[in-house]
Amino acid sequence: MSHLPSEPEFEQAYKELALTLENSSLFDKYPGYRDALRVVSIPERVIQFRVVWEDDAGRLQVNRGYRVQFNSALGPYKGGLRLHPSVNLSILKFLGFEQIFKNALTGLMMGGGKGGADFDPKGKSDAEIRRFCVAFMRELARHIGADTDVPAGDIGVGGREIGYMFGAYRRERNKFEGVLTGKGLDWGGSLIRPEATGYGLVYYVGHMLEVAGAGSWEGKRVAISGSGNVAQYAALKCIELGATVVSLSDSRGSLVAADGGHVTVEDIEAIMELKVKRQALADYTPKGSLKYIEGVRPWLHVGQVDVALPCATQNEVSQEEAQALVAGGARFIAEGSNMGCTLEAIEVFEKERREKKGNAIWYAPGKAANCGGVAVSGLEMAQNSQRHPWTRDEVDQKLKDIMKNAFYLGLNTAKEYVETAEGELPSLVAGSNIAGFVKVAQAMHDQGEWW
């Protein structure tokens, strides 16, 4: 790839997957899968377009819009839309590449894609966001559809933005169809969709706790980063199951429990209201023993924890922070964010797993641990096809089943393809990577995309 511009985030995601495949017995048993890796690493289609809109002062503004349609072997392209000034092709390719295998692990009929724009919703009025979303969808509508590509929300895209985009699509195409997920409950949305990624993460880790002989969530100290949708609902579910949450964060700093304190449900509800107004954690005045530390992530400041859940953004756990979590006695780390740990951090966790066996920290990658969000998006697609909504309990039970299946698929695949010493916990990152890759690669082979 030396003739191509550097795409560091995508190259990291590719390297993480390729290394686990190379270090397993997969290519020895099935050499043809090397060709499949070459094919699957190139998107089927990359769409880039300009988005011209008008701000409240009547000035013309322009942004870059993207949709990376990475792989459709298992179903329509499926993946979020991100609105953030950091958005570029490398980030969207990394997210879309991860999405292929994440979607495969859900067991649902979904391909992988990702999109968005370098538009910053912060500081914009509702009218400006609406005008941007309409202009963005006017172009994107040409390339998506319920049986082609079904985007969802991501950073910067919540219920308000999905509503504006869905309305723009409906008017542009004269169709009311399940073209976006995360919709309002009265017009095609699904119960538990906002909670799904956070809840699913906690359900997944629950199986890790059980298999490792660590019991239930009751009494566990949990460090969480982020304070958006994923972190909020992961924290609420942890508290519901009897755990103690000791941190939340955003891009400006962290709230960390002091003097034996903890994050309360009331704290989370207040932070939810804050985030709806697009305000920072620094604007929150906690009533209990939480303290705000500016300019830091929580990992070096939480002390001893049992579980760490990175739920903010990519590469939010460095090698140094990984070592601090290990030194603090953490036994489980699972990514609520996509590629939340650097390659160096993952190697710290995997080295500990190999050396300390059953007493080591156990790491779960985002493509498995956070697949609950896209899983319920897939369930929303199914409800749209049926023109029939399911109850909260029905959706929650299906989510629990999907997370259990994703966990055991990764666990059992690791046992099959990765040599494991006696007493050593199987590598969930290797097992999840191999399981997702094999499912996609085999579908591509069956459809004549490699041979």
PDB file of N, CA and C in Angstrom, residues 221-224 246-247 255-260 291 293 297-308 321-331 361:
ATOM      1  N   ARG A 221     -16.008  -3.266  41.101  1.00  0.00           N
ATOM      2  CA  ARG A 221     -15.682  -1.851  40.864  1.00  0.00           C
ATOM      3  C   ARG A 221     -15.389  -1.679  39.383  1.00  0.00           C
ATOM      4  N   VAL A 222     -16.056  -0.706  38.766  1.00  0.00           N
ATOM      5  CA  VAL A 222     -16.006  -0.563  37.315  1.00  0.00           C
ATOM      6  C   VAL A 222     -15.578   0.853  36.937  1.00  0.00           C
ATOM      7  N   ALA A 223     -14.519   0.946  36.140  1.00  0.00           N
ATOM      8  CA  ALA A 223     -14.097   2.226  35.580  1.00  0.00           C
ATOM      9  C   ALA A 223     -14.639   2.331  34.167  1.00  0.00           C
ATOM     10  N   ILE A 224     -15.300   3.441  33.850  1.00  0.00           N
ATOM     11  CA  ILE A 224     -15.883   3.671  32.529  1.00  0.00           C
ATOM     12  C   ILE A 224     -15.371   5.002  31.999  1.00  0.00           C
ATOM     13  N   VAL A 246     -17.037   3.977  39.068  1.00  0.00           N
ATOM     14  CA  VAL A 246     -16.165   4.959  39.725  1.00  0.00           C
ATOM     15  C   VAL A 246     -15.651   6.049  38.796  1.00  0.00           C
ATOM     16  N   SER A 247     -16.070   6.053  37.528  1.00  0.00           N
ATOM     17  CA  SER A 247     -15.595   7.124  36.651  1.00  0.00           C
ATOM     18  C   SER A 247     -16.464   7.277  35.419  1.00  0.00           C
ATOM     19  N   LEU A 255     -14.497  12.585  35.431  1.00  0.00           N
ATOM     20  CA  LEU A 255     -15.100  12.556  36.763  1.00  0.00           C
ATOM     21  C   LEU A 255     -14.683  11.248  37.416  1.00  0.00           C
ATOM     22  N   VAL A 256     -14.025  11.348  38.563  1.00  0.00           N
ATOM     23  CA  VAL A 256     -13.498  10.154  39.239  1.00  0.00           C
ATOM     24  C   VAL A 256     -13.979  10.163  40.687  1.00  0.00           C
ATOM     25  N   ALA A 257     -14.416   8.991  41.153  1.00  0.00           N
ATOM     26  CA  ALA A 257     -14.889   8.871  42.537  1.00  0.00           C
ATOM     27  C   ALA A 257     -13.731   8.997  43.507  1.00  0.00           C
ATOM     28  N   ALA A 258     -13.927   9.728  44.582  1.00  0.00           N
ATOM     29  CA  ALA A 258     -12.919   9.896  45.625  1.00  0.00           C
ATOM     30  C   ALA A 258     -13.501   9.475  46.966  1.00  0.00           C
ATOM     31  N   ASP A 259     -12.622   9.102  47.879  1.00  0.00           N
ATOM     32  CA  ASP A 259     -13.012   8.796  49.263  1.00  0.00           C
ATOM     33  C   ASP A 259     -14.097   7.715  49.338  1.00  0.00           C
ATOM     34  N   GLY A 260     -13.920   6.674  48.540  1.00  0.00           N
ATOM     35  CA  GLY A 260     -14.869   5.568  48.589  1.00  0.00           C
ATOM     36  C   GLY A 260     -16.204   5.852  47.941  1.00  0.00           C
ATOM     37  N   LYS A 291     -14.889  13.867  41.825  1.00  0.00           N
ATOM     38  CA  LYS A 291     -14.069  15.045  41.542  1.00  0.00           C
ATOM     39  C   LYS A 291     -13.752  15.090  40.063  1.00  0.00           C
ATOM     40  N   ILE A 293     -11.281  16.007  37.044  1.00  0.00           N
ATOM     41  CA  ILE A 293      -9.863  16.210  36.763  1.00  0.00           C
ATOM     42  C   ILE A 293      -9.734  16.627  35.307  1.00  0.00           C
ATOM     43  N   ARG A 297      -7.689  11.203  30.980  1.00  0.00           N
ATOM     44  CA  ARG A 297      -8.594  10.070  30.913  1.00  0.00           C
ATOM     45  C   ARG A 297      -8.578   9.404  32.282  1.00  0.00           C
ATOM     46  N   PRO A 298      -9.559   8.564  32.595  1.00  0.00           N
ATOM     47  CA  PRO A 298      -9.685   8.079  33.978  1.00  0.00           C
ATOM     48  C   PRO A 298      -8.687   7.004  34.391  1.00  0.00           C
ATOM     49  N   TRP A 299      -8.068   6.294  33.456  1.00  0.00           N
ATOM     50  CA  TRP A 299      -7.395   5.035  33.778  1.00  0.00           C
ATOM     51  C   TRP A 299      -6.267   5.159  34.790  1.00  0.00           C
ATOM     52  N   LEU A 300      -5.550   6.254  34.792  1.00  0.00           N
ATOM     53  CA  LEU A 300      -4.446   6.427  35.738  1.00  0.00           C
ATOM     54  C   LEU A 300      -4.901   6.975  37.083  1.00  0.00           C
ATOM     55  N   HIS A 301      -6.204   7.207  37.245  1.00  0.00           N
ATOM     56  CA  HIS A 301      -6.706   7.908  38.426  1.00  0.00           C
ATOM     57  C   HIS A 301      -7.773   7.141  39.201  1.00  0.00           C
ATOM     58  N   VAL A 302      -8.157   5.959  38.734  1.00  0.00           N
ATOM     59  CA  VAL A 302      -9.265   5.239  39.368  1.00  0.00           C
ATOM     60  C   VAL A 302      -8.812   4.251  40.436  1.00  0.00           C
ATOM     61  N   GLY A 303      -7.499   4.006  40.540  1.00  0.00           N
ATOM     62  CA  GLY A 303      -7.018   3.057  41.536  1.00  0.00           C
ATOM     63  C   GLY A 303      -7.406   1.632  41.196  1.00  0.00           C
ATOM     64  N   GLN A 304      -7.709   0.843  42.214  1.00  0.00           N
ATOM     65  CA  GLN A 304      -8.039  -0.562  42.008  1.00  0.00           C
ATOM     66  C   GLN A 304      -9.447  -0.694  41.471  1.00  0.00           C
ATOM     67  N   VAL A 305      -9.576  -1.388  40.321  1.00  0.00           N
ATOM     68  CA  VAL A 305     -10.895  -1.698  39.760  1.00  0.00           C
ATOM     69  C   VAL A 305     -10.889  -3.155  39.290  1.00  0.00           C
ATOM     70  N   ASP A 306     -12.064  -3.723  39.188  1.00  0.00           N
ATOM     71  CA  ASP A 306     -12.201  -5.084  38.672  1.00  0.00           C
ATOM     72  C   ASP A 306     -12.408  -5.106  37.170  1.00  0.00           C
ATOM     73  N   VAL A 307     -13.134  -4.108  36.667  1.00  0.00           N
ATOM     74  CA  VAL A 307     -13.526  -4.078  35.253  1.00  0.00           C
ATOM     75  C   VAL A 307     -13.272  -2.684  34.698  1.00  0.00           C
ATOM     76  N   ALA A 308     -12.728  -2.619  33.472  1.00  0.00           N
ATOM     77  CA  ALA A 308     -12.553  -1.348  32.766  1.00  0.00           C
ATOM     78  C   ALA A 308     -13.337  -1.408  31.464  1.00  0.00           C
ATOM     79  N   GLU A 321      -1.403   3.271  30.133  1.00  0.00           N
ATOM     80  CA  GLU A 321      -2.669   3.122  30.848  1.00  0.00           C
ATOM     81  C   GLU A 321      -3.040   1.652  31.007  1.00  0.00           C
ATOM     82  N   ALA A 322      -2.722   0.849  29.996  1.00  0.00           N
ATOM     83  CA  ALA A 322      -2.960  -0.596  30.104  1.00  0.00           C
ATOM     84  C   ALA A 322      -2.152  -1.182  31.256  1.00  0.00           C
ATOM     85  N   GLN A 323      -0.900  -0.778  31.365  1.00  0.00           N
ATOM     86  CA  GLN A 323      -0.045  -1.268  32.446  1.00  0.00           C
ATOM     87  C   GLN A 323      -0.577  -0.828  33.806  1.00  0.00           C
ATOM     88  N   ALA A 324      -1.129   0.403  33.860  1.00  0.00           N
ATOM     89  CA  ALA A 324      -1.700   0.890  35.120  1.00  0.00           C
ATOM     90  C   ALA A 324      -2.930   0.083  35.512  1.00  0.00           C
ATOM     91  N   LEU A 325      -3.765  -0.280  34.551  1.00  0.00           N
ATOM     92  CA  LEU A 325      -4.940  -1.091  34.848  1.00  0.00           C
ATOM     93  C   LEU A 325      -4.536  -2.476  35.346  1.00  0.00           C
ATOM     94  N   VAL A 326      -3.523  -3.057  34.719  1.00  0.00           N
ATOM     95  CA  VAL A 326      -3.021  -4.358  35.163  1.00  0.00           C
ATOM     96  C   VAL A 326      -2.470  -4.247  36.588  1.00  0.00           C
ATOM     97  N   ALA A 327      -1.670  -3.203  36.827  1.00  0.00           N
ATOM     98  CA  ALA A 327      -1.088  -3.007  38.160  1.00  0.00           C
ATOM     99  C   ALA A 327      -2.161  -2.758  39.212  1.00  0.00           C
ATOM    100  N   GLY A 328      -3.285  -2.162  38.790  1.00  0.00           N
ATOM    101  CA  GLY A 328      -4.379  -1.882  39.717  1.00  0.00           C
ATOM    102  C   GLY A 328      -5.281  -3.075  39.959  1.00  0.00           C
ATOM    103  N   GLY A 329      -4.950  -4.211  39.359  1.00  0.00           N
ATOM    104  CA  GLY A 329      -5.693  -5.428  39.633  1.00  0.00           C
ATOM    105  C   GLY A 329      -6.907  -5.672  38.766  1.00  0.00           C
ATOM    106  N   ALA A 330      -7.044  -4.896  37.683  1.00  0.00           N
ATOM    107  CA  ALA A 330      -8.198  -5.104  36.806  1.00  0.00           C
ATOM    108  C   ALA A 330      -8.148  -6.506  36.205  1.00  0.00           C
ATOM    109  N   ARG A 331      -9.282  -7.188  36.181  1.00  0.00           N
ATOM    110  CA  ARG A 331      -9.357  -8.554  35.655  1.00  0.00           C
ATOM    111  C   ARG A 331     -10.038  -8.619  34.296  1.00  0.00           C
ATOM    112  N   ILE A 361      -5.630 -10.456  33.422  1.00  0.00           N
ATOM    113  CA  ILE A 361      -6.660  -9.605  32.846  1.00  0.00           C
ATOM    114  C   ILE A 361      -7.132 -10.249  31.545  1.00  0.00           C
TER     115      ILE A 361
END
